[in-house]
Steps between C-alpha positions, in 0.01 A plus 500: 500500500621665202900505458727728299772261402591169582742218435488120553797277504549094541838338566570108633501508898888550522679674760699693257207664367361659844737774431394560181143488582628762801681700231232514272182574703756835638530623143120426435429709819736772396284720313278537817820689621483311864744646746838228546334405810167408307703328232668285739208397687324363157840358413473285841133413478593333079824362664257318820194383241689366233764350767239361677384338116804340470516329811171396535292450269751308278724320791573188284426642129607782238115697469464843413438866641258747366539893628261738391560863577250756391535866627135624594310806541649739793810420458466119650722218345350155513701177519364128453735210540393184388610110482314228397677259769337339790326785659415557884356240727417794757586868401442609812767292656689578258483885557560481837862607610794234527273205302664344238513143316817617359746347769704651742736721273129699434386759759170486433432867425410559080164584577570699816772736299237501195208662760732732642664611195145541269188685603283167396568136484303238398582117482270288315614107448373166435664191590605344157437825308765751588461830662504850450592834703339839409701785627375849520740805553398875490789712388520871649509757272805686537460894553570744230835693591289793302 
């Protein structure tokens, strides 16, 4: 699909650089002019995929995130979220509500609030290889006040 503008960022799998990766994927998404409900809800899906990063994919070892964001024809902003940790036994189980292998203090719900928050989701993962999440998000054109 041809894109209009895009940005890709990598930063080591630390927990002080989810907000950053929040903070800078909002900016990116800016000039689409999303509503502060819109912004928010593509500020939560970054904040879930590169959380979930973090937590799995590197559980014993500093590896490293990849986030591409790409705003597309029609006004749709893309997002991919990549690690190269150890990837997904089952993604299926692992999409389903209240799973985790991330202990009790995790609820279990990254991809669940990713899904409801983006238009598409897509989880593709290898054991051993890493994974990576493709977002889709429409934005609404706002009306003209004209």
């Amino acid at each position: 699909m041809k894109y209009e503008n895009y940005i890709k960022l990598e930063f080591p799998a630390r927990s002080t650089n989810e907000s950053f990766a929040r903070g800078a994927i909002a900016c990116f998404a800016a000039q689409l002019d999303p509503t502060l409900e819109e912004l928010g809800d593509i500020r939560t899906a970054v904040s879930e995929a590169v959380t979930n990063a973090i937590v799995h994919a590197y559980p014993d070892e500093l590896g490293r995130i990849m986030i591409r964001a790409r705003i597309l024809e029609d006004n749709k902003l893309e997002l991919v979220v990549r690690d190269w940790g150890r990837g997904i036994e089952d993604i299926n189980k692992a999409m389903e509500p209240m799973f985790t292998t991330g202990g009790a203090e995790r609820s279990g719900m990254g991809f669940t609030i990713m899904e409801s928050f983006m238009d598409k989701l897509r989880v593709k993962s290898a054991p051993g290889r890493g994974t990576t999440v493709t977002m889709l998000r429409s934005i609404r054109c706002k009306k003209s006040l004209h």
